[in-house]
XYZ file of N, CA, C and O in Angstrom:
780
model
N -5.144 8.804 4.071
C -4.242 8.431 2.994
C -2.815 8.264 3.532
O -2.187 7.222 3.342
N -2.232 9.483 4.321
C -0.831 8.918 4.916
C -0.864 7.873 5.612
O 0.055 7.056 5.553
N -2.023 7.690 6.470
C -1.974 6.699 7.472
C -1.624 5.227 6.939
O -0.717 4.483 7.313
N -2.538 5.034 6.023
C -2.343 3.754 4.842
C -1.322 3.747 3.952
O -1.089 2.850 3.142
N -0.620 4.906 4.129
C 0.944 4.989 3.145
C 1.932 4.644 4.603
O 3.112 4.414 4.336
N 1.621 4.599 5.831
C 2.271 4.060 7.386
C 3.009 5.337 7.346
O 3.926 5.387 8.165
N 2.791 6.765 6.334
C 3.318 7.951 6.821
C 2.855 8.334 8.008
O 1.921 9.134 7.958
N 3.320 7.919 9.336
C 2.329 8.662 10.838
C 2.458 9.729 11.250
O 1.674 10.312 11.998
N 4.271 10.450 10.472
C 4.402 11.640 10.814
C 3.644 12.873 9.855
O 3.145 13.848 10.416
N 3.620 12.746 8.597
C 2.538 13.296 7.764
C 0.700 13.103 8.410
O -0.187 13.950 8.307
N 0.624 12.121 8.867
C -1.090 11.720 9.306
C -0.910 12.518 10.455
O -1.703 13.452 10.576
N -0.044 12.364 11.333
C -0.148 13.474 12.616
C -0.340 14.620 12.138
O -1.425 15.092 12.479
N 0.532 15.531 11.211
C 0.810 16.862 10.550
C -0.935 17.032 10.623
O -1.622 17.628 11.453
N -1.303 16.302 9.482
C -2.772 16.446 8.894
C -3.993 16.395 10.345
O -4.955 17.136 10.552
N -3.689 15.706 10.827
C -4.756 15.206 11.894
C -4.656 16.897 12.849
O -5.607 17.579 13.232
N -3.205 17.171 13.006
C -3.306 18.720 14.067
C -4.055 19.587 13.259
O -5.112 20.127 13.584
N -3.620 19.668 12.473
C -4.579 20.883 11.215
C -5.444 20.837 11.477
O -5.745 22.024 11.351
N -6.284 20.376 11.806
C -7.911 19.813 11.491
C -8.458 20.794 12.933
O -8.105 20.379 14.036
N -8.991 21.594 12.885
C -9.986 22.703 13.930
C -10.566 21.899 14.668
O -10.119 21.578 15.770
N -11.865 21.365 14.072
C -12.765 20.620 14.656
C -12.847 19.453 14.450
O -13.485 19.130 13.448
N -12.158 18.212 15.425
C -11.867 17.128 15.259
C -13.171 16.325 15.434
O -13.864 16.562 16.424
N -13.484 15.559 14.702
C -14.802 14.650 15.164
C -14.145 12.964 15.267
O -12.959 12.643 15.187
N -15.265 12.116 15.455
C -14.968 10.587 15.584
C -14.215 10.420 14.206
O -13.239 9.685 14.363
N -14.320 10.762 13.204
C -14.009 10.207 11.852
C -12.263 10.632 11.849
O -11.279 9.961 11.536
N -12.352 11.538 12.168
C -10.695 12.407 12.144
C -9.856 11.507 13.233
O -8.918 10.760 12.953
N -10.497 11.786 14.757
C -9.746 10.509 15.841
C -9.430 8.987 15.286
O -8.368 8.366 15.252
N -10.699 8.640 14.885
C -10.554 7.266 14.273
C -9.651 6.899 13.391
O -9.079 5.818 13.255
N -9.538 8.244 12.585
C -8.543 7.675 11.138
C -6.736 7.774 11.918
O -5.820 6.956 11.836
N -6.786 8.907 12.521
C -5.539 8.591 13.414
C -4.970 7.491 14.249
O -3.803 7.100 14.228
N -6.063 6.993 15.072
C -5.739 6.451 15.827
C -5.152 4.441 14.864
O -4.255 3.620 15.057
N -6.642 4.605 13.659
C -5.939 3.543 13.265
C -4.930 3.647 12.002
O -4.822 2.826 11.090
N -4.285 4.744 12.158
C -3.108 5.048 11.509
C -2.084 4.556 11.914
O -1.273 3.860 11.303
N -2.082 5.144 13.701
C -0.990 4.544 14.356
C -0.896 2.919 14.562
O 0.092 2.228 14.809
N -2.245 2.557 14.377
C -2.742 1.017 15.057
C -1.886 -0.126 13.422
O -1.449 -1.277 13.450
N -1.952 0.636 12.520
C -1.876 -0.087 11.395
C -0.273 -0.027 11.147
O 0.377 -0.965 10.685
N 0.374 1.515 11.616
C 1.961 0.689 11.564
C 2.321 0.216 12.737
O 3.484 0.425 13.081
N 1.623 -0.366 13.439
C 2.285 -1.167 14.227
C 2.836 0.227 15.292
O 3.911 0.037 15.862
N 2.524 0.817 15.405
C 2.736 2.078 16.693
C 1.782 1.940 17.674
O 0.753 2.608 17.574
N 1.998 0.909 18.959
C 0.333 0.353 19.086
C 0.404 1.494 20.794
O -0.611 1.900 21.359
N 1.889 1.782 21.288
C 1.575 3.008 22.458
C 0.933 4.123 21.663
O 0.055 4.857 22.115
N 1.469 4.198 20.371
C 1.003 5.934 19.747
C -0.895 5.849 19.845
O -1.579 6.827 20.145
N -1.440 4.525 19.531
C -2.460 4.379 19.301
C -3.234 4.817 20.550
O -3.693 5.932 20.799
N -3.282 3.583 21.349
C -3.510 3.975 22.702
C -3.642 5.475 23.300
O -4.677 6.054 23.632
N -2.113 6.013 23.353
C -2.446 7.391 23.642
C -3.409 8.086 22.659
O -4.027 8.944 23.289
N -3.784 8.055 21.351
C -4.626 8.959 21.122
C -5.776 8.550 21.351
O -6.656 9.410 21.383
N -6.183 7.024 21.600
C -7.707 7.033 22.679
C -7.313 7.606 23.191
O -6.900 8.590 22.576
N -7.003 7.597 24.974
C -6.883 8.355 25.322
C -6.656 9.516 25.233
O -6.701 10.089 26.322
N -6.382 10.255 24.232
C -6.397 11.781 24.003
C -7.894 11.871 23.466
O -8.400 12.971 23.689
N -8.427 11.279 23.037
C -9.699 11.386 22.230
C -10.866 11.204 23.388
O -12.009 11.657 23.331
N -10.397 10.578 24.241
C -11.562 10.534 24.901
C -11.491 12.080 26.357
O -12.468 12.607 26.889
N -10.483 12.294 26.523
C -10.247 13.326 27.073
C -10.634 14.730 26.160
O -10.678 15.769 26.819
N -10.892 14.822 24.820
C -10.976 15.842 24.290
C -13.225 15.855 23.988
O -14.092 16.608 23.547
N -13.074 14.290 24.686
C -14.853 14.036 25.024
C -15.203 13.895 23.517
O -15.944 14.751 23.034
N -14.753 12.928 22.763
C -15.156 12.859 21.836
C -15.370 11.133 22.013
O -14.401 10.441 22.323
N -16.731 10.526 21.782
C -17.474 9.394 22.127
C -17.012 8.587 21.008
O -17.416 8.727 19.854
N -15.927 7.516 21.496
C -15.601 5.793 20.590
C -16.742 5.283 20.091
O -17.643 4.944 20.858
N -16.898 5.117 18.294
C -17.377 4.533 17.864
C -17.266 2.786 18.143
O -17.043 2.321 19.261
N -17.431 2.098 17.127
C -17.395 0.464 17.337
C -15.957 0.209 17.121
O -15.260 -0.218 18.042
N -15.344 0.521 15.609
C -14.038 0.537 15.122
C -12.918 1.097 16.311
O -11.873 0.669 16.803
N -13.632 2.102 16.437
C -12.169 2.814 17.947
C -12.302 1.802 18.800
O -11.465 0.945 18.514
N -13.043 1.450 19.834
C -13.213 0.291 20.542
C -12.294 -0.777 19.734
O -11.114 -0.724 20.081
N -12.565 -1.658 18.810
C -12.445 -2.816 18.152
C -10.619 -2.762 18.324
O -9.923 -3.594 18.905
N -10.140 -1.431 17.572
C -8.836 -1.054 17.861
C -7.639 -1.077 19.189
O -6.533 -1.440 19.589
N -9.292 -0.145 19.530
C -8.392 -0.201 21.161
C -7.807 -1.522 21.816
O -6.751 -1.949 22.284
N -9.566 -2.057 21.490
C -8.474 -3.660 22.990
C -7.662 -4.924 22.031
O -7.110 -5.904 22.529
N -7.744 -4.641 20.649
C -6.607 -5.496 19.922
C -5.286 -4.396 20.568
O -4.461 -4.899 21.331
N -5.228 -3.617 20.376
C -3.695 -2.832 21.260
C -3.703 -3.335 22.586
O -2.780 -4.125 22.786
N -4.386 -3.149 23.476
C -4.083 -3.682 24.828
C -3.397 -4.906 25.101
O -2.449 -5.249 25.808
N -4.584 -5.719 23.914
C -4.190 -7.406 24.018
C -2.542 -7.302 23.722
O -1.604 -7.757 24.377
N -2.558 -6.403 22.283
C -1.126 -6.661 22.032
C 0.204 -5.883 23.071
O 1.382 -6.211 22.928
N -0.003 -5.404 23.537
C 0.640 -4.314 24.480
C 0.311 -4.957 26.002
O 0.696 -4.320 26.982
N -0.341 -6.113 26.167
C -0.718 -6.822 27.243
C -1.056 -5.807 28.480
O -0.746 -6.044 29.647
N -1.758 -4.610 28.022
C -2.508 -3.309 29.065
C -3.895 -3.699 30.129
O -4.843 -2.946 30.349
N -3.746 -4.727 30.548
C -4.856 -5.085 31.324
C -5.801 -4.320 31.804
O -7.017 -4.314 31.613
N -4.998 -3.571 32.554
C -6.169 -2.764 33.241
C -6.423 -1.483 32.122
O -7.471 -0.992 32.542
N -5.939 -0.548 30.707
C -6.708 0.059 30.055
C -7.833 -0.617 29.744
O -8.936 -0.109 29.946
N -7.610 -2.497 28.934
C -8.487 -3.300 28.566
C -9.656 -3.008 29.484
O -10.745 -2.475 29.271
N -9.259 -3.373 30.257
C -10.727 -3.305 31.621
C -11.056 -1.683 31.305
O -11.432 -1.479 32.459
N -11.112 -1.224 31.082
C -11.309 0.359 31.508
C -12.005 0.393 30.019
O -13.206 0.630 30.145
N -11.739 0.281 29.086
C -12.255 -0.060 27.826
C -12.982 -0.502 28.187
O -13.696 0.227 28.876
N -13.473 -2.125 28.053
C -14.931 -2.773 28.370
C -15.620 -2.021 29.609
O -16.776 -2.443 29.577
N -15.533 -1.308 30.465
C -16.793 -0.898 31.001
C -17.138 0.493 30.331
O -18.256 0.995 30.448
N -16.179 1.043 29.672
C -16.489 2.133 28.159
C -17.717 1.218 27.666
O -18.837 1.514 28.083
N -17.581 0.240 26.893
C -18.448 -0.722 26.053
C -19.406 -0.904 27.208
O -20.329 -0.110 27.029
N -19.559 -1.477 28.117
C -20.565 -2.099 29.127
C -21.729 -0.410 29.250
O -22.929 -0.435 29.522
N -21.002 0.712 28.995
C -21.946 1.893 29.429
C -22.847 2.150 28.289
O -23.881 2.816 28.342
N -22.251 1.431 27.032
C -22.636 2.028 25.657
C -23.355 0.908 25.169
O -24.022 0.938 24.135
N -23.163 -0.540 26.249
C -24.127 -1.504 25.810
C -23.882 -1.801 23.940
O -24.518 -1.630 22.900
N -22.557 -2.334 24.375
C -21.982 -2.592 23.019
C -21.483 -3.942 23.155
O -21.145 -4.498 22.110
N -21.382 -4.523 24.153
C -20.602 -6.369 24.715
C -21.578 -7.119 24.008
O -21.090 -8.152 23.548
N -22.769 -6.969 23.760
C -23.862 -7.822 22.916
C -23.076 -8.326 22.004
O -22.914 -9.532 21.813
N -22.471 -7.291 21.303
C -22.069 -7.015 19.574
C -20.819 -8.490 19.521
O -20.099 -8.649 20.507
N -20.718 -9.257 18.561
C -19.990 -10.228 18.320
C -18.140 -10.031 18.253
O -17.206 -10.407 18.961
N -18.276 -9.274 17.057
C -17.256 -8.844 16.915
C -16.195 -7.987 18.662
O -15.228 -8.479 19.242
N -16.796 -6.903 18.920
C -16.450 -6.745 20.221
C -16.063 -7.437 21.662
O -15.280 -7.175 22.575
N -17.275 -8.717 21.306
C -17.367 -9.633 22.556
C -16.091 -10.651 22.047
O -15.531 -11.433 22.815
N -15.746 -10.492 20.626
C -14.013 -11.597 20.603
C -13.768 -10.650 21.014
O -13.322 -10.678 22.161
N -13.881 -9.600 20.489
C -11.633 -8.518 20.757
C -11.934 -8.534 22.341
O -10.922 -8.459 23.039
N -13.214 -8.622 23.044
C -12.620 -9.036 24.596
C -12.192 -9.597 25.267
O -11.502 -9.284 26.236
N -12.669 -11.037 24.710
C -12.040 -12.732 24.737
C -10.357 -12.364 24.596
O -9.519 -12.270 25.492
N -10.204 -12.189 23.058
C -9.146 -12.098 23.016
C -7.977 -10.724 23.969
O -6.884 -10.965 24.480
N -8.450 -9.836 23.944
C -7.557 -8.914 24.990
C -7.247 -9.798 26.498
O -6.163 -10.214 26.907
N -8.304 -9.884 26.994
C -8.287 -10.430 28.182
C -7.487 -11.789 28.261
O -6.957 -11.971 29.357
N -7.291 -12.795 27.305
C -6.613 -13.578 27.277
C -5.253 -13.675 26.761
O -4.561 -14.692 26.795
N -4.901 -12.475 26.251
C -3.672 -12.131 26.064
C -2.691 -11.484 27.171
O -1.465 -11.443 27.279
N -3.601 -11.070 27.830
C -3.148 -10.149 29.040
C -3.368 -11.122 29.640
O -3.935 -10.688 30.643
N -3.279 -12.834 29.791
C -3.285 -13.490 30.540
C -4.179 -14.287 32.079
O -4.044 -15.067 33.022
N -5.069 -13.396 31.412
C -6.614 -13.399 32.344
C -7.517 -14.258 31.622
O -8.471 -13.787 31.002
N -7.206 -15.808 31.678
C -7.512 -16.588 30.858
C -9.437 -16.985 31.456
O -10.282 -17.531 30.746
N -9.603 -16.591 32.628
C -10.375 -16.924 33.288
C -11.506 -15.709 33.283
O -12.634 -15.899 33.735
N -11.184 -14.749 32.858
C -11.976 -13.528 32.223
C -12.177 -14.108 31.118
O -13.375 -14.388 31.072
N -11.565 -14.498 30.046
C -11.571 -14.612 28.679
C -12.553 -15.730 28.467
O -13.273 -15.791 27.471
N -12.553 -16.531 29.351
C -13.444 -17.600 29.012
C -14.990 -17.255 29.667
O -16.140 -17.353 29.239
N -14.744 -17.074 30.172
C -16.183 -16.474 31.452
C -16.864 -15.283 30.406
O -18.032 -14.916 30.531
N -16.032 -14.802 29.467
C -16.895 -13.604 28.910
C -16.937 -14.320 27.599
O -17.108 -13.679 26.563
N -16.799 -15.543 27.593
C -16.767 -16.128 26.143
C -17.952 -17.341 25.826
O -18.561 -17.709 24.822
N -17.915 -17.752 27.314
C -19.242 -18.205 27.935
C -20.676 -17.343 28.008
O -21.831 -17.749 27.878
N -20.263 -16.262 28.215
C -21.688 -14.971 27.518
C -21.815 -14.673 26.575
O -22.592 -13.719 26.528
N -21.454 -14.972 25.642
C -21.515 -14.886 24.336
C -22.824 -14.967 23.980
O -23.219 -16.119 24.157
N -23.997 -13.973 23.392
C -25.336 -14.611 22.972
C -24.493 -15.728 21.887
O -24.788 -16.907 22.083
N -23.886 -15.567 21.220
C -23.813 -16.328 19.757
C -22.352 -16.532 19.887
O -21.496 -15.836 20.433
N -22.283 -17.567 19.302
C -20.354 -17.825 18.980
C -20.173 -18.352 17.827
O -21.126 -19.103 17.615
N -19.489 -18.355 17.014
C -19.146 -18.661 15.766
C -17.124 -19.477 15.915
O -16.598 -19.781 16.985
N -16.521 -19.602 14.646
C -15.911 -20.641 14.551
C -14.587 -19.057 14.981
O -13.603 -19.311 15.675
N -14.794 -17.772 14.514
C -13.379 -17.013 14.910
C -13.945 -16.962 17.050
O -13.143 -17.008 17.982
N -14.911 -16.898 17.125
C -15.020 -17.071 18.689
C -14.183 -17.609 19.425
O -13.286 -17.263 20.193
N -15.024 -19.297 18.732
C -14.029 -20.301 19.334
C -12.268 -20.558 18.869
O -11.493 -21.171 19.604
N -11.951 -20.085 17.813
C -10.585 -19.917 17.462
C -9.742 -19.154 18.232
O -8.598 -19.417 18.603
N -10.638 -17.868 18.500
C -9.806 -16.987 19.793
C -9.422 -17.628 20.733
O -8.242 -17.809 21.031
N -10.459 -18.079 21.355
C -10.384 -18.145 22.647
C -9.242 -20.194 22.697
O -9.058 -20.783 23.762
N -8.811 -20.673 21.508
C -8.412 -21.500 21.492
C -6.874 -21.195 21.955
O -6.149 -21.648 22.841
N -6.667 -19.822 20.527
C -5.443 -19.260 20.219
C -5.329 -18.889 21.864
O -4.419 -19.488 22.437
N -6.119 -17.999 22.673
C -5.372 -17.308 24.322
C -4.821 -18.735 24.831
O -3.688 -18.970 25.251
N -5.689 -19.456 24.719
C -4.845 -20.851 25.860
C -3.519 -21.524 25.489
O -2.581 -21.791 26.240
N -3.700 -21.857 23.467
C -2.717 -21.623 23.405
C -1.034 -21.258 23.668
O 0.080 -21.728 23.898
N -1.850 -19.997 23.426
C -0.249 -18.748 23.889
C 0.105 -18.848 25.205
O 1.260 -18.502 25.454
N -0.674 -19.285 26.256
C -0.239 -19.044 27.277
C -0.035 -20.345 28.563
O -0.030 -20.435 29.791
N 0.113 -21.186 27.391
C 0.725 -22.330 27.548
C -0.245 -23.308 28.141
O 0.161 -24.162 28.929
N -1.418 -23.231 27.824
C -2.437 -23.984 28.391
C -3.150 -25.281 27.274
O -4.314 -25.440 26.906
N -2.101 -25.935 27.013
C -2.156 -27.044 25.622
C -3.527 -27.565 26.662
O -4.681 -27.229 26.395
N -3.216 -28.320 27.714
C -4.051 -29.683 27.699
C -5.462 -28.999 27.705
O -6.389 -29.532 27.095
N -5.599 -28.065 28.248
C -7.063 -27.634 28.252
C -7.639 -27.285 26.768
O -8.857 -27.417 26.642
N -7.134 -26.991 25.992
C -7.161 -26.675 24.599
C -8.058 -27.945 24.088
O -9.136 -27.631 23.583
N -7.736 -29.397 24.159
C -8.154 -30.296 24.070
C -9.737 -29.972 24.040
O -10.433 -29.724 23.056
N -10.216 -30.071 25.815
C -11.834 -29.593 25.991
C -11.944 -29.026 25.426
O -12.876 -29.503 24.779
N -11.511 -27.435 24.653
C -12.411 -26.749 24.136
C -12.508 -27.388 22.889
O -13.624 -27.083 22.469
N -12.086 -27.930 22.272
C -12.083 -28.507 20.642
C -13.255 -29.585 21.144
O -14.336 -29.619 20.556
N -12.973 -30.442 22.244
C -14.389 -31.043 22.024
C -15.744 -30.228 22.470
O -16.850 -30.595 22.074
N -15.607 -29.351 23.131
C -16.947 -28.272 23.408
C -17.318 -28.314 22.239
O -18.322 -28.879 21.805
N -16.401 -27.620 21.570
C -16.564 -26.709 20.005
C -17.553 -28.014 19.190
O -18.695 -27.900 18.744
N -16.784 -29.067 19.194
C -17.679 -30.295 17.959
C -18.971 -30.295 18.780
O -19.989 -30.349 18.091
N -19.156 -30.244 20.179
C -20.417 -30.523 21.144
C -21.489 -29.462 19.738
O -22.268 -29.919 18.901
N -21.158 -28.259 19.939
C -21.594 -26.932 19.967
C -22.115 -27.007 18.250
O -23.009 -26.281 17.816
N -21.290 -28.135 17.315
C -21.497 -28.126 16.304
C -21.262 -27.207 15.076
O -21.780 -27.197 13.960
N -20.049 -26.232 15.809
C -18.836 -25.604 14.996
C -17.412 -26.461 14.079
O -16.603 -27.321 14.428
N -17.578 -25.913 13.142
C -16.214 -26.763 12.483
C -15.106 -26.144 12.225
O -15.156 -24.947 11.939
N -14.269 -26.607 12.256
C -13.009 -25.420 12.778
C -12.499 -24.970 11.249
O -12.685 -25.629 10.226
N -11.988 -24.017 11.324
C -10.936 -23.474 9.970
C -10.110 -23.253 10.014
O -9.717 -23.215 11.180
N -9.010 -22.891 8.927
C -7.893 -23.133 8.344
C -6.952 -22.187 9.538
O -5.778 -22.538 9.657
N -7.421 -21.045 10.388
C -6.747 -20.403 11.348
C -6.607 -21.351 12.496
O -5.596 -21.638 13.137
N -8.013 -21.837 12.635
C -7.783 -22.445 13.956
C -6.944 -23.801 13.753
O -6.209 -24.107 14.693
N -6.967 -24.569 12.739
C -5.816 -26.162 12.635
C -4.526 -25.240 12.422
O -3.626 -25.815 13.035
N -4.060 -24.166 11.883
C -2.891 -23.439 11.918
C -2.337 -23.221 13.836
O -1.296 -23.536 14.413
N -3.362 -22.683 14.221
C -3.273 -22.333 15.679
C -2.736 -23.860 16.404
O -1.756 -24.003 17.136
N -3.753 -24.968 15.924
C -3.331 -25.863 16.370
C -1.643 -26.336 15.906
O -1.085 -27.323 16.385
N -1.118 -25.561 15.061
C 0.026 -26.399 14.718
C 1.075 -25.347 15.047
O 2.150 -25.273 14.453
N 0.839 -24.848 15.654
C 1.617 -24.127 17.156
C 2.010 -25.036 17.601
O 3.093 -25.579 17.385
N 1.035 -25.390 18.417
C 0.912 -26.739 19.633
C 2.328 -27.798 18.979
O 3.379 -27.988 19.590
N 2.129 -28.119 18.206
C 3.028 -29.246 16.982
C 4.794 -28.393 17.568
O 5.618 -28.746 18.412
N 4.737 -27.212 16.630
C 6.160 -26.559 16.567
C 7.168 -25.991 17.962
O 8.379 -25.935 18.172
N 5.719 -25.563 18.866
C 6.479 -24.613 19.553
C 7.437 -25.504 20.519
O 8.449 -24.938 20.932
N 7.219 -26.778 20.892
C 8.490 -26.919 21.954
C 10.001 -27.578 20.966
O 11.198 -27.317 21.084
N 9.306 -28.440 20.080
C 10.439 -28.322 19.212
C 10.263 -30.384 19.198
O 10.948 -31.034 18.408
N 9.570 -30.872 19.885
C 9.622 -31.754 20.074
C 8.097 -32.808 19.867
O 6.943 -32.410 19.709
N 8.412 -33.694 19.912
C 6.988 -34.322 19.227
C 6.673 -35.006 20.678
O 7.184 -36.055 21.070
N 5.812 -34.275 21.338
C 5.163 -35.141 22.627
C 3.741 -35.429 22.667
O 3.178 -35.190 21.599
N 2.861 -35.957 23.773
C 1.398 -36.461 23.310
C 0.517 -34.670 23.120
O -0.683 -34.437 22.981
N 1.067 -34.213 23.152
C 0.462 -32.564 22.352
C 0.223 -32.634 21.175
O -0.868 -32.738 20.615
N 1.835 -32.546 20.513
C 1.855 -33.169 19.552
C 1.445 -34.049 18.602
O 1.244 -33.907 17.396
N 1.351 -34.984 19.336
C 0.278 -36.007 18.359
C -1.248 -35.580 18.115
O -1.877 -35.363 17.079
N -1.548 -35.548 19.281
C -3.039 -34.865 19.630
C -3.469 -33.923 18.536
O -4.422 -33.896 17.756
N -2.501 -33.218 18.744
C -2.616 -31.757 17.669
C -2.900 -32.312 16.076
O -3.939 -32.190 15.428
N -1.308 -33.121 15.571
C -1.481 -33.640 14.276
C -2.862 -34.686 14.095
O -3.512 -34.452 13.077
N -3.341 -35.735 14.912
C -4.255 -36.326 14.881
C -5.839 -35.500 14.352
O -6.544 -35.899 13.425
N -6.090 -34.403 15.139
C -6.852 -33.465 14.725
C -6.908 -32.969 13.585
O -7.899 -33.193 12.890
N -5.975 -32.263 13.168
C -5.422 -31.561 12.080
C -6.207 -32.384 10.659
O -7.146 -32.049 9.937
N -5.348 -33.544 10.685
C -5.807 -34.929 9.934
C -6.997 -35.139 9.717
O -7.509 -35.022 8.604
N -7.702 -35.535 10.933
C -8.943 -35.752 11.186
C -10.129 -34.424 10.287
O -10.944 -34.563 9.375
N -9.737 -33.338 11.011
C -10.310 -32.033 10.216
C -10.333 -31.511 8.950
O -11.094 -30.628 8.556
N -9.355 -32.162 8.222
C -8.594 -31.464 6.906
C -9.220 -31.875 5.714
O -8.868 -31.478 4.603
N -10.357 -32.847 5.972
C -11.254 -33.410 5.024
C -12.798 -32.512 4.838
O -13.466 -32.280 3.831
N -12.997 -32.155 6.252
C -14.366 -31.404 6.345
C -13.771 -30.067 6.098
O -14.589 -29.365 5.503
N -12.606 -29.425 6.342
C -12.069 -28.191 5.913
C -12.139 -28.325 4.328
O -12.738 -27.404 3.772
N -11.607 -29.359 3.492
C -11.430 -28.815 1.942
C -13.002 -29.146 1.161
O -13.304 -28.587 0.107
N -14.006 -30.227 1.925
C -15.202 -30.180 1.124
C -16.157 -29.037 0.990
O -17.145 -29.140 0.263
């Protein structure tokens, strides 16, 4: 309840109280801190949680490497996924983005894709992730291929991913063949997006 009121110093109070801490008690802390935006506080209490040998559910994981990504912690990230790789949890969809995405935030665009390429299954936030890392990290023209992979693959994009694309549009400030590219798409998409 404090945690979701972004009280972290009350959720800490409550969380020490607690004798016998289990996954449910770590978890609610950790995404206490994760939810106001306290993303070192978070971190450290994985790490405190896993030092006190108490075993990451899916959600703690899920948490964790959205903090890394955002905190650009590469190597915890890595240290995380072979957590997941022991627990035989990388199958899981949801997990196999927040890896895409960590890893490609932390600029390891070539991890991000390579583990995005293992994917048993990919869906349209998959391919949106892994659009958004290239994105951000300034990798417009390649962005291109993946949008045509994606139509190959017979995914249709949504309202995040033509947003993502209109990054591409804003961020230099200027209308170049990105630019067009980008709006051309957008256009093109915005018909199969509203039917």
């Amino acid at each position: 309840m404090y945690g979701k009121c972004g009280r972290t110093d009350e959720a800490q109070r409550a969380f020490d109280s607690i004798a016998h801490k289990n996954i449910f008690s770590w978890t609610s802390i950790l995404v206490a801190y994760f939810h106001a935006g306290l993303h070192n506080q978070a971190l450290e209490r994985f790490h405190q949680m896993i030092k006190a040998g108490v075993e990451p559910n899916r959600l703690v994981f899920l948490a964790a490497l959205n903090v890394c990504g955002i905190l650009k912690r590469l190597e915890d990230g890595a240290g995380i996924h072979r957590q997941i790789q022991d627990k035989l949890l990388d199958s899981d969809l949801e997990i196999g983005n927040a890896l895409v995405s960590m890893y490609g935030k932390c600029g390891r665009l070539d991890l991000a894709k390579q583990l995005f390429n293992c994917l048993e299954r990919r869906n349209v936030i998959s391919w949106t992730i892994l659009v958004s890392v290239f994105v951000e990290n300034g990798r417009r023209r390649e962005t291109w291929g993946l949008l045509r992979s994606m139509a190959v693959e017979g995914i249709k994009p949504d309202k995040v991913l033509l947003l993502t694309l209109l990054n591409v549009c804003s961020s230099r400030g200027v209308l170049d063949e990105d630019s067009w590219m980008a709006h051309d798409y957008i256009v093109k998409q915005k018909e199969t997006i509203e039917s």
